[in-house]
Coordinates of C-alpha atoms in Angstrom, one line a residue:
Chain Q
M227 CA 126.8 137.3 112.6
P228 CA 124.8 135.9 109.7
V229 CA 121.0 135.6 109.7
I230 CA 119.8 132.0 110.3
Y231 CA 116.6 131.0 108.6
Y232 CA 114.4 128.1 109.9
Q233 CA 110.9 126.7 109.2
G234 CA 108.4 127.4 112.0
E235 CA 107.8 130.0 114.7
P236 CA 110.1 131.2 117.5
G237 CA 110.4 128.3 119.9
A238 CA 110.3 125.7 117.1
F239 CA 112.8 122.8 117.4
S240 CA 114.6 124.1 114.3
E241 CA 115.2 127.4 116.1
R242 CA 116.5 125.5 119.2
A243 CA 118.9 123.7 116.8
A244 CA 120.0 127.0 115.3
R245 CA 120.7 128.5 118.8
I246 CA 122.6 125.4 119.8
L247 CA 124.7 125.7 116.7
F248 CA 125.2 129.4 116.5
G249 CA 124.7 130.7 120.1
S250 CA 121.7 132.6 121.6
S251 CA 122.7 136.0 120.3
I252 CA 122.1 135.2 116.6
T253 CA 119.3 136.7 114.4
A254 CA 117.0 133.7 113.7
K255 CA 114.3 134.3 111.1
P256 CA 111.2 132.1 110.9
E257 CA 109.9 131.0 107.5
A258 CA 106.6 129.3 106.5
S259 CA 108.1 126.4 104.6
F260 CA 111.3 124.5 104.0
Q261 CA 111.3 125.8 100.4
R262 CA 111.3 129.4 101.6
V263 CA 114.3 128.6 103.9
F264 CA 116.2 127.3 100.9
Q265 CA 115.2 130.3 98.8
Q266 CA 116.4 132.8 101.4
V267 CA 119.7 131.0 101.8
A268 CA 120.2 130.9 98.0
R269 CA 119.6 134.6 97.9
H270 CA 121.8 135.8 100.7
P271 CA 125.5 134.8 100.5
S272 CA 126.1 135.2 104.3
A273 CA 122.8 133.6 105.4
R274 CA 122.5 130.1 106.9
G275 CA 119.5 127.8 107.1
V276 CA 118.7 125.1 109.7
V277 CA 116.5 122.2 108.4
P278 CA 115.6 118.7 109.7
I279 CA 117.0 115.9 107.4
E280 CA 116.1 112.8 109.3
N281 CA 114.3 111.6 112.4
S282 CA 114.9 108.3 114.3
L283 CA 111.2 107.3 114.1
F284 CA 110.1 108.7 110.7
G285 CA 113.2 108.4 108.5
S286 CA 114.7 110.8 106.1
V287 CA 113.1 114.0 105.0
H288 CA 113.4 113.4 101.3
E289 CA 111.9 116.8 100.5
N290 CA 114.9 118.6 102.0
Y291 CA 117.3 116.4 100.0
D292 CA 115.4 117.5 96.9
H293 CA 115.6 121.2 97.9
L294 CA 119.4 120.8 98.5
L295 CA 119.8 119.5 95.0
R296 CA 117.5 122.1 93.4
H297 CA 119.2 125.1 95.0
S298 CA 122.8 123.9 94.7
L299 CA 123.4 124.7 98.4
Q300 CA 126.1 123.3 100.7
I301 CA 125.7 121.5 104.0
V302 CA 128.1 123.2 106.4
G303 CA 127.1 121.7 109.8
E304 CA 124.8 119.5 111.7
V305 CA 123.4 118.8 115.2
K306 CA 121.2 115.9 116.6
L307 CA 118.5 117.1 118.8
R308 CA 116.5 114.9 121.2
V309 CA 112.8 115.8 120.6
R310 CA 110.8 116.2 123.8
H311 CA 107.2 117.4 123.9
H312 CA 105.3 119.1 126.7
L313 CA 101.6 120.1 127.1
M314 CA 101.3 123.8 127.9
A315 CA 98.5 126.3 128.5
M316 CA 97.8 129.7 129.9
P317 CA 98.8 130.1 133.6
G318 CA 95.8 129.1 135.8
V319 CA 94.4 126.6 133.3
R320 CA 94.3 123.0 134.7
L321 CA 94.7 119.7 132.9
R322 CA 91.1 118.8 133.5
D323 CA 89.9 122.0 131.8
I324 CA 91.5 121.1 128.5
R325 CA 89.0 120.2 125.7
S326 CA 91.3 120.8 122.6
V327 CA 95.0 120.4 122.0
Y328 CA 96.8 122.2 119.2
S329 CA 100.1 121.2 117.7
H330 CA 102.0 120.2 114.5
P331 CA 100.5 117.0 113.1
Q332 CA 103.7 115.0 113.7
A333 CA 103.9 116.1 117.3
L334 CA 100.2 115.1 117.8
G335 CA 101.1 111.7 116.4
Q336 CA 104.2 111.4 118.6
C337 CA 102.1 112.1 121.7
G338 CA 99.3 109.7 120.7
I339 CA 99.3 107.5 123.9
F340 CA 99.2 110.6 126.2
L341 CA 96.4 112.2 124.1
K342 CA 94.3 109.0 124.1
S343 CA 94.5 109.1 128.0
L344 CA 92.7 112.4 128.1
K345 CA 88.9 112.2 127.9
R346 CA 86.8 114.3 125.5
V347 CA 89.8 116.1 124.0
E348 CA 89.9 117.1 120.3
T349 CA 93.3 117.4 118.6
I350 CA 93.7 120.2 116.1
A351 CA 96.5 120.3 113.6
Y352 CA 98.5 123.5 113.5
Y353 CA 101.2 125.1 111.3
D354 CA 104.0 124.1 113.8
T355 CA 104.5 123.3 117.5
A356 CA 105.7 126.8 118.5
G357 CA 102.9 128.4 116.3
A358 CA 100.4 126.5 118.4
A359 CA 101.9 127.8 121.6
K360 CA 101.9 131.3 120.2
M361 CA 98.2 131.1 119.3
I362 CA 97.4 129.9 122.9
A363 CA 99.3 132.9 124.3
Q364 CA 97.5 135.3 122.0
Q365 CA 93.9 134.0 122.3
Q366 CA 94.3 132.9 125.9
P367 CA 91.6 130.1 125.8
S368 CA 90.7 128.6 129.2
D369 CA 90.0 125.2 127.7
A370 CA 92.8 124.6 125.2
A371 CA 96.5 123.7 125.3
A372 CA 99.4 123.3 122.9
I373 CA 102.1 120.6 122.5
A374 CA 105.5 122.2 122.0
S375 CA 109.0 122.5 123.3
A376 CA 110.0 123.8 126.8
R377 CA 111.6 126.8 124.9
A378 CA 108.2 127.6 123.3
A379 CA 106.6 127.7 126.8
Q380 CA 109.3 130.1 127.9
V381 CA 109.0 132.3 124.7
Y382 CA 105.2 132.6 125.0
G383 CA 104.8 132.7 128.8
L384 CA 102.8 129.4 129.0
R385 CA 102.7 127.0 131.9
I386 CA 103.7 123.4 131.3
L387 CA 100.9 121.1 132.5
R388 CA 102.6 117.8 131.6
R389 CA 106.3 117.2 130.7
Y390 CA 107.7 114.5 128.4
I391 CA 104.5 113.3 126.8
E392 CA 106.0 111.8 123.7
S393 CA 105.2 108.1 123.3
N394 CA 108.7 107.0 122.2
R395 CA 111.7 108.2 124.2
H396 CA 114.1 107.4 121.3
N397 CA 113.1 110.4 119.3
Y398 CA 116.0 112.3 117.7
T399 CA 116.0 114.7 114.8
R400 CA 119.2 115.5 112.8
F401 CA 119.3 119.1 111.6
L402 CA 121.6 120.4 108.8
V403 CA 123.1 123.8 108.5
I404 CA 122.9 125.0 104.8
A405 CA 124.7 127.9 103.1
R406 CA 125.6 129.1 99.6
T407 CA 129.3 128.4 100.0
A408 CA 131.3 126.5 102.6
K409 CA 134.3 127.8 104.4
P410 CA 137.1 125.4 105.3
S411 CA 136.9 124.4 108.9
R412 CA 138.8 122.1 111.3
G413 CA 137.7 119.0 113.3
K414 CA 136.6 115.5 112.4
K415 CA 134.7 115.8 109.1
K416 CA 132.0 114.0 107.4
T417 CA 130.9 114.4 103.8
S418 CA 127.4 113.9 102.4
I419 CA 127.1 112.6 98.8
M420 CA 124.2 111.9 96.5
F421 CA 124.5 109.8 93.3
S422 CA 122.3 107.6 91.2
V423 CA 123.0 104.0 90.1
P424 CA 121.3 102.0 87.4
N425 CA 120.1 98.8 89.0
I426 CA 122.4 96.3 87.4
A427 CA 123.7 93.6 89.7
G428 CA 126.7 94.7 91.6
A429 CA 126.5 98.4 90.6
L430 CA 126.0 99.7 94.1
F431 CA 128.7 97.3 95.4
K432 CA 131.2 98.7 92.9
T433 CA 130.5 102.2 94.1
L434 CA 130.9 101.2 97.8
A435 CA 134.1 99.3 96.9
I436 CA 135.5 102.7 95.8
F437 CA 135.2 103.8 99.5
A438 CA 136.0 100.5 101.2
L439 CA 139.2 99.9 99.2
R440 CA 140.5 103.3 100.4
D441 CA 139.3 102.6 104.0
V442 CA 136.8 105.5 103.9
N443 CA 134.2 104.7 106.6
L444 CA 130.5 104.9 105.8
L445 CA 128.3 106.7 108.3
K446 CA 124.9 106.6 106.5
I447 CA 123.7 104.9 103.4
E448 CA 120.1 105.0 102.0
S449 CA 118.6 104.1 98.7
R450 CA 115.6 105.9 97.3
P451 CA 113.8 104.5 94.3
L452 CA 113.5 107.1 91.5
V453 CA 109.8 107.6 90.8
G454 CA 109.1 106.9 87.2
K455 CA 112.4 105.1 86.8
P456 CA 111.6 101.8 88.4
W457 CA 115.1 100.3 87.9
E458 CA 117.2 103.3 88.9
Y459 CA 118.1 104.4 92.4
L460 CA 119.2 107.5 94.1
F461 CA 121.7 107.0 96.9
Y462 CA 122.5 109.2 100.0
L463 CA 125.9 108.5 101.4
D464 CA 127.6 110.0 104.5
V465 CA 131.3 109.2 104.8
E466 CA 134.0 110.1 107.2
G467 CA 136.6 112.6 106.0
S468 CA 136.7 115.6 103.6
P469 CA 137.2 115.8 99.8
V470 CA 140.4 117.6 100.5
D471 CA 141.8 114.5 102.2
R472 CA 143.8 112.5 99.7
K473 CA 141.8 109.3 100.0
L474 CA 138.3 110.7 99.9
G475 CA 139.4 113.0 97.0
H476 CA 140.5 110.0 95.0
A477 CA 137.4 108.1 95.9
L478 CA 135.2 110.9 94.6
T479 CA 137.1 111.0 91.3
H480 CA 136.7 107.3 91.0
L481 CA 132.9 107.5 91.9
R482 CA 132.5 110.0 89.0
E483 CA 134.0 107.4 86.6
L484 CA 131.1 105.1 87.4
C485 CA 128.2 107.4 88.1
G486 CA 127.2 110.3 85.9
D487 CA 125.6 112.6 88.5
V488 CA 127.6 112.6 91.7
R489 CA 126.8 115.6 94.0
V490 CA 128.9 116.4 97.0
L491 CA 126.3 118.0 99.3
G492 CA 128.8 119.3 101.8
S493 CA 131.7 118.5 104.1
Y494 CA 131.3 119.5 107.7
T495 CA 132.2 118.8 111.3
Q496 CA 130.4 115.9 112.8
G497 CA 127.6 117.1 115.0
K498 CA 126.8 116.4 118.7
T499 CA 123.7 114.9 120.2
V500 CA 121.9 117.5 122.4
E501 CA 118.8 117.3 124.7
G502 CA 115.9 119.2 123.1
Chain G
M235 CA 89.6 83.7 103.0
P236 CA 91.7 85.0 105.9
V237 CA 90.8 88.1 107.8
I238 CA 93.0 91.1 106.8
Y239 CA 93.8 93.7 109.5
Y240 CA 94.8 97.3 108.7
Q241 CA 95.2 100.5 110.6
G242 CA 92.5 103.1 110.0
E243 CA 88.8 103.1 109.1
P244 CA 87.1 101.6 106.0
G245 CA 88.2 103.6 103.0
A246 CA 91.7 104.1 104.4
F247 CA 94.7 103.7 102.0
S248 CA 95.7 100.6 103.9
E249 CA 92.3 99.1 103.2
R250 CA 92.6 100.0 99.5
A251 CA 96.0 98.2 99.5
A252 CA 94.4 95.2 101.2
R253 CA 91.7 95.0 98.5
I254 CA 94.2 95.4 95.7
L255 CA 96.2 92.5 97.2
F256 CA 93.4 90.2 98.2
G257 CA 90.3 91.2 96.1
S258 CA 87.2 93.0 97.1
S259 CA 85.4 90.1 98.7
I260 CA 87.8 89.8 101.7
T261 CA 87.0 90.6 105.3
A262 CA 89.1 93.6 106.1
K263 CA 89.1 94.6 109.8
P264 CA 90.2 98.2 110.9
E265 CA 92.4 98.6 114.0
A266 CA 93.3 101.8 115.9
S267 CA 97.1 101.4 115.7
F268 CA 99.9 99.6 113.9
Q269 CA 100.7 97.8 117.1
R270 CA 97.2 96.4 117.3
V271 CA 97.5 95.2 113.7
F272 CA 100.7 93.3 114.5
Q273 CA 99.1 91.9 117.7
Q274 CA 96.1 90.6 115.8
V275 CA 98.2 88.9 113.2
A276 CA 100.5 87.4 115.9
R277 CA 97.3 85.9 117.5
H278 CA 95.6 84.4 114.5
P279 CA 97.5 81.9 112.4
S280 CA 95.4 82.5 109.2
A281 CA 95.2 86.3 109.5
R282 CA 97.1 88.8 107.5
G283 CA 98.0 92.5 108.2
V284 CA 98.6 95.3 105.6
V285 CA 100.9 98.1 106.9
P286 CA 102.8 100.9 105.2
I287 CA 106.6 100.5 105.4
E288 CA 107.9 103.5 103.3
N289 CA 106.7 106.6 101.5
S290 CA 108.5 108.3 98.6
L291 CA 108.3 111.7 100.4
F292 CA 108.6 110.7 104.1
G293 CA 111.0 107.8 104.1
S294 CA 110.8 104.5 106.0
V295 CA 108.3 103.8 108.7
H296 CA 110.8 102.7 111.3
E297 CA 108.0 101.9 113.8
N298 CA 106.7 99.1 111.6
Y299 CA 110.2 97.6 111.2
D300 CA 110.3 97.6 115.0
H301 CA 106.9 95.8 115.3
L302 CA 108.0 93.2 112.7
L303 CA 111.1 92.4 114.8
R304 CA 109.2 92.4 118.1
H305 CA 106.4 90.1 117.0
S306 CA 108.5 87.7 114.8
L307 CA 106.1 88.0 111.9
Q308 CA 106.9 87.4 108.2
I309 CA 106.5 89.6 105.2
V310 CA 104.5 87.6 102.7
G311 CA 103.6 90.3 100.0
E312 CA 103.8 93.9 99.0
V313 CA 102.1 96.6 96.8
K314 CA 103.0 100.2 96.0
L315 CA 100.1 102.6 96.0
R316 CA 100.0 106.0 94.5
V317 CA 98.6 108.3 97.2
R318 CA 96.0 110.7 95.9
H319 CA 94.0 113.1 98.1
H320 CA 90.6 114.6 97.5
L321 CA 88.5 117.2 99.4
M322 CA 85.0 115.9 100.1
A323 CA 81.9 117.1 101.9
M324 CA 78.2 116.4 102.3
P325 CA 76.3 116.6 99.0
G326 CA 75.1 120.2 98.5
V327 CA 78.0 121.7 100.5
R328 CA 80.0 124.1 98.3
L329 CA 83.8 124.8 98.4
R330 CA 83.1 128.4 99.6
D331 CA 81.1 127.2 102.5
I332 CA 84.0 125.2 104.0
R333 CA 85.5 126.7 107.2
S334 CA 87.2 123.6 108.6
V335 CA 89.0 120.6 107.0
Y336 CA 89.5 117.3 108.8
S337 CA 92.1 114.7 108.0
H338 CA 95.1 112.6 109.1
P339 CA 98.0 114.9 110.0
Q340 CA 100.2 113.6 107.2
A341 CA 97.4 114.1 104.6
L342 CA 96.9 117.7 105.9
G343 CA 100.7 118.2 105.4
Q344 CA 100.6 116.7 101.9
C345 CA 97.9 119.1 100.8
G346 CA 99.5 122.2 102.4
I347 CA 99.6 124.3 99.2
F348 CA 95.9 123.7 98.4
L349 CA 94.9 124.3 102.0
K350 CA 96.8 127.6 102.1
S351 CA 94.8 128.7 99.0
L352 CA 91.5 128.4 100.9
K353 CA 90.7 131.5 103.0
R354 CA 89.6 131.4 106.6
V355 CA 89.8 127.6 106.8
E356 CA 91.0 125.8 110.0
T357 CA 92.6 122.3 109.6
I358 CA 91.8 119.8 112.2
A359 CA 93.9 116.6 112.8
Y360 CA 91.9 113.4 112.8
Y361 CA 92.6 109.7 113.6
D362 CA 92.9 108.9 109.9
T363 CA 91.8 110.1 106.4
A364 CA 88.8 107.7 106.1
G365 CA 87.9 108.4 109.8
A366 CA 87.5 112.1 108.9
A367 CA 85.3 111.2 106.0
K368 CA 83.2 109.0 108.2
M369 CA 82.8 111.7 110.8
I370 CA 81.6 114.2 108.1
A371 CA 79.0 111.6 106.9
Q372 CA 77.8 111.1 110.5
Q373 CA 77.6 114.7 111.7
Q374 CA 76.7 116.2 108.3
P375 CA 78.2 119.6 108.9
S376 CA 77.4 122.3 106.3
D377 CA 80.8 124.1 106.7
A378 CA 83.3 121.2 107.0
A379 CA 85.1 118.9 104.7
A380 CA 87.5 115.9 104.9
I381 CA 90.6 115.1 102.9
A382 CA 90.6 111.4 102.0
S383 CA 90.7 108.8 99.2
A384 CA 88.1 108.5 96.4
R385 CA 87.2 105.1 98.0
A386 CA 86.4 106.9 101.3
A387 CA 84.0 109.3 99.4
Q388 CA 82.3 106.3 97.9
V389 CA 82.1 104.3 101.2
Y390 CA 80.6 107.3 103.2
G391 CA 78.5 108.9 100.4
L392 CA 80.3 112.2 100.2
R393 CA 80.8 114.4 97.2
I394 CA 84.3 115.3 96.0
L395 CA 84.7 119.1 95.8
R396 CA 88.3 119.1 94.6
R397 CA 90.3 116.2 93.2
Y398 CA 94.1 115.6 93.4
I399 CA 94.9 118.3 95.9
E400 CA 98.2 116.8 97.1
S401 CA 101.2 119.1 96.6
N402 CA 103.6 116.6 95.3
R403 CA 102.5 114.2 92.6
H404 CA 105.3 111.7 93.3
N405 CA 103.7 110.4 96.4
Y406 CA 103.8 106.6 96.7
T407 CA 103.4 104.4 99.7
R408 CA 104.7 100.8 99.8
F409 CA 102.6 98.5 101.9
L410 CA 103.6 95.1 103.3
V411 CA 101.5 92.0 103.9
I412 CA 102.4 90.4 107.2
A413 CA 101.5 86.9 108.5
R414 CA 102.6 84.5 111.2
T415 CA 104.0 82.0 108.7
A416 CA 104.8 82.2 105.1
K417 CA 103.6 79.7 102.4
P418 CA 105.9 79.1 99.5
S419 CA 104.8 80.9 96.4
R420 CA 105.9 81.3 92.8
G421 CA 107.0 84.4 90.8
K422 CA 110.0 86.7 91.0
K423 CA 110.9 87.0 94.6
K424 CA 112.5 89.5 96.8
T425 CA 113.7 89.0 100.4
S426 CA 113.9 91.5 103.2
I427 CA 116.7 91.3 105.7
M428 CA 117.6 93.2 108.9
F429 CA 121.0 93.0 110.6
S430 CA 123.3 95.2 112.6
V431 CA 127.0 96.0 111.9
P432 CA 129.5 97.5 114.3
N433 CA 130.9 100.7 112.7
I434 CA 134.4 99.5 111.9
A435 CA 135.8 100.6 108.5
G436 CA 134.6 98.3 105.8
A437 CA 132.2 96.2 107.9
L438 CA 129.2 97.1 105.8
F439 CA 131.2 96.6 102.6
K440 CA 132.1 93.1 103.7
T441 CA 128.4 92.3 104.3
L442 CA 127.5 93.7 100.8
A443 CA 130.4 91.7 99.3
I444 CA 128.6 88.6 100.4
F445 CA 125.7 89.4 98.1
A446 CA 127.7 91.0 95.2
L447 CA 130.2 88.1 95.0
R448 CA 127.2 85.8 94.4
D449 CA 125.5 88.2 91.9
V450 CA 122.5 88.8 94.3
N451 CA 121.0 92.1 93.3
L452 CA 120.2 94.8 95.9
L453 CA 116.7 96.5 95.7
K454 CA 116.9 98.6 98.9
I455 CA 119.5 99.5 101.5
E456 CA 119.1 101.7 104.4
S457 CA 121.2 102.3 107.5
R458 CA 119.5 103.4 110.8
P459 CA 121.7 104.6 113.7
L460 CA 121.0 102.6 116.8
V461 CA 119.9 105.0 119.5
G462 CA 122.2 104.8 122.6
K463 CA 124.8 102.9 120.5
P464 CA 126.4 105.7 118.5
W465 CA 128.8 103.5 116.6
E466 CA 126.5 100.7 115.7
Y467 CA 124.0 100.6 112.8
L468 CA 121.0 98.6 111.9
F469 CA 120.6 97.8 108.2
Y470 CA 117.5 97.1 106.1
L471 CA 118.3 95.2 102.9
D472 CA 115.9 94.1 100.2
V473 CA 117.5 91.7 97.8
E474 CA 116.3 89.8 94.7
G475 CA 115.6 86.1 95.1
S476 CA 114.5 83.7 97.8
P477 CA 116.5 82.0 100.7
V478 CA 115.6 78.6 99.0
D479 CA 117.6 79.8 96.0
R480 CA 121.1 78.3 96.2
K481 CA 123.0 81.6 95.9
L482 CA 120.9 83.6 98.4
G483 CA 120.8 80.7 100.8
H484 CA 124.6 80.6 100.8
A485 CA 124.8 84.4 101.1
L486 CA 122.6 84.3 104.2
T487 CA 124.7 81.6 105.9
H488 CA 127.8 83.8 105.1
L489 CA 126.1 86.9 106.5
R490 CA 125.5 85.1 109.8
E491 CA 129.2 84.4 110.0
L492 CA 129.8 88.2 110.1
C493 CA 126.8 89.6 111.9
G494 CA 125.3 88.1 115.1
D495 CA 121.7 89.1 114.6
V496 CA 120.6 88.5 111.1
R497 CA 116.8 88.5 110.7
V498 CA 115.1 87.4 107.5
L499 CA 111.8 89.4 107.6
G500 CA 110.3 87.5 104.7
S501 CA 110.5 86.4 101.1
Y502 CA 107.7 87.4 98.8
T503 CA 106.6 88.2 95.2
Q504 CA 107.7 91.7 94.1
G505 CA 104.7 94.0 94.2
K506 CA 103.2 96.2 91.5
T507 CA 102.7 99.9 91.5
V508 CA 99.0 100.8 91.5
E509 CA 97.0 104.1 91.3
G510 CA 95.4 104.9 94.7

């Protein structure tokens, strides 16, 4: 089995996504940053990385699109994970004892309503959710808790004081699997593409016509203004099918006639939505 | 002059955006959450709100699109602000004295490389960047600093220890001005639209054809999967022009033929990009 790299500590949502995708017997290696994950995968031909690419509340993680481009890696899979947060502490510690709560900044933000309901509690930003749980397990404070996944509570032997404390229930993160090269695989495929379009009236429409006229279905479209180039846009496109399919293959050839810098980020089996 | 509501404390980036848009003599009122900003604007006919809608690194703030829909408010203006972060402390405190750094979780994340370069420093999540600066000014610690804007240092009398500590220089936030009703105004307009499309092949293409066939230029397009409706998408569209223009007016009528729930979020003068 290949080594799977992810950002965070054991028990992080990215690790959970990796285990859903590759099974529980894999070797999953934590890294300190997304950049390190991409670097490791770029170095090791058999390695895989699992990284978040978009969240239903916070939008696309543009940083990881940038890393994909820079390292010329391929997307080879995906999964959508429902993000659920829990408050956890050392066994024996009660909710009313808690004076500080540690977690990843985004998780603290996502549990804002719950945290506001606690009196005299300070929130402290931590490297990641599972890292906060790990710290609690190591330092064993009697007045501090972490916000993390149920898996983190299990990994670090913490007790869950309050379950499902996220403010918005519709919180899903889409994770991508990245690799140096893609192997052909079966199943219903989707293909992720990036390209830029000069902002002349109808330019984007023409590029979309390329797909529509061939009945290639769009699954995601997003424009991103290019910083420093106010009238040029970068586009993310997810379409149904694979470049080896005749119609998508022709569409990509046609797209390259219009746009100079078309990048096929990968073609992979459409992922399922899984409870976190 | 109307009252301008924003999320955060005096010195927050939203307040800076408000002052760029409305001048320095306005009454700008801080609120604890985006939801409160929308509620205040919904209550007061002459009030305005200033809220972030997208960031060049973190994507769209879907939460604020949701609030716009729920409160039936109008977008009446925009500005793009370059986000710059600085480390600040009480006058006399030196960089090597700092043991803890307070800021908004996203700002802590955006200064990750700088923070990692400091030894034995704990990062602590705070309500917002300016709130962290305010706390430092009130409690006057000799070993703590805040990450916030230059304006916050000025407002709270702090000394900047390190300037421009954000990891990525291409960090821009687009802020919207919201109001209960829009007054007609002059200048080059853009119009923001939301609508949903069932995921049948070519459905989105048909909706874009409505604009392209009338030479209406697209400035932003983004799809957002509808949670719980796996085959239906919500779209954000920014287009050039105003619904009172003949061609955009006809395009919107045509769009309503195809999509049941078209919402014009507002028509407003295109905003400038300003240093933060």
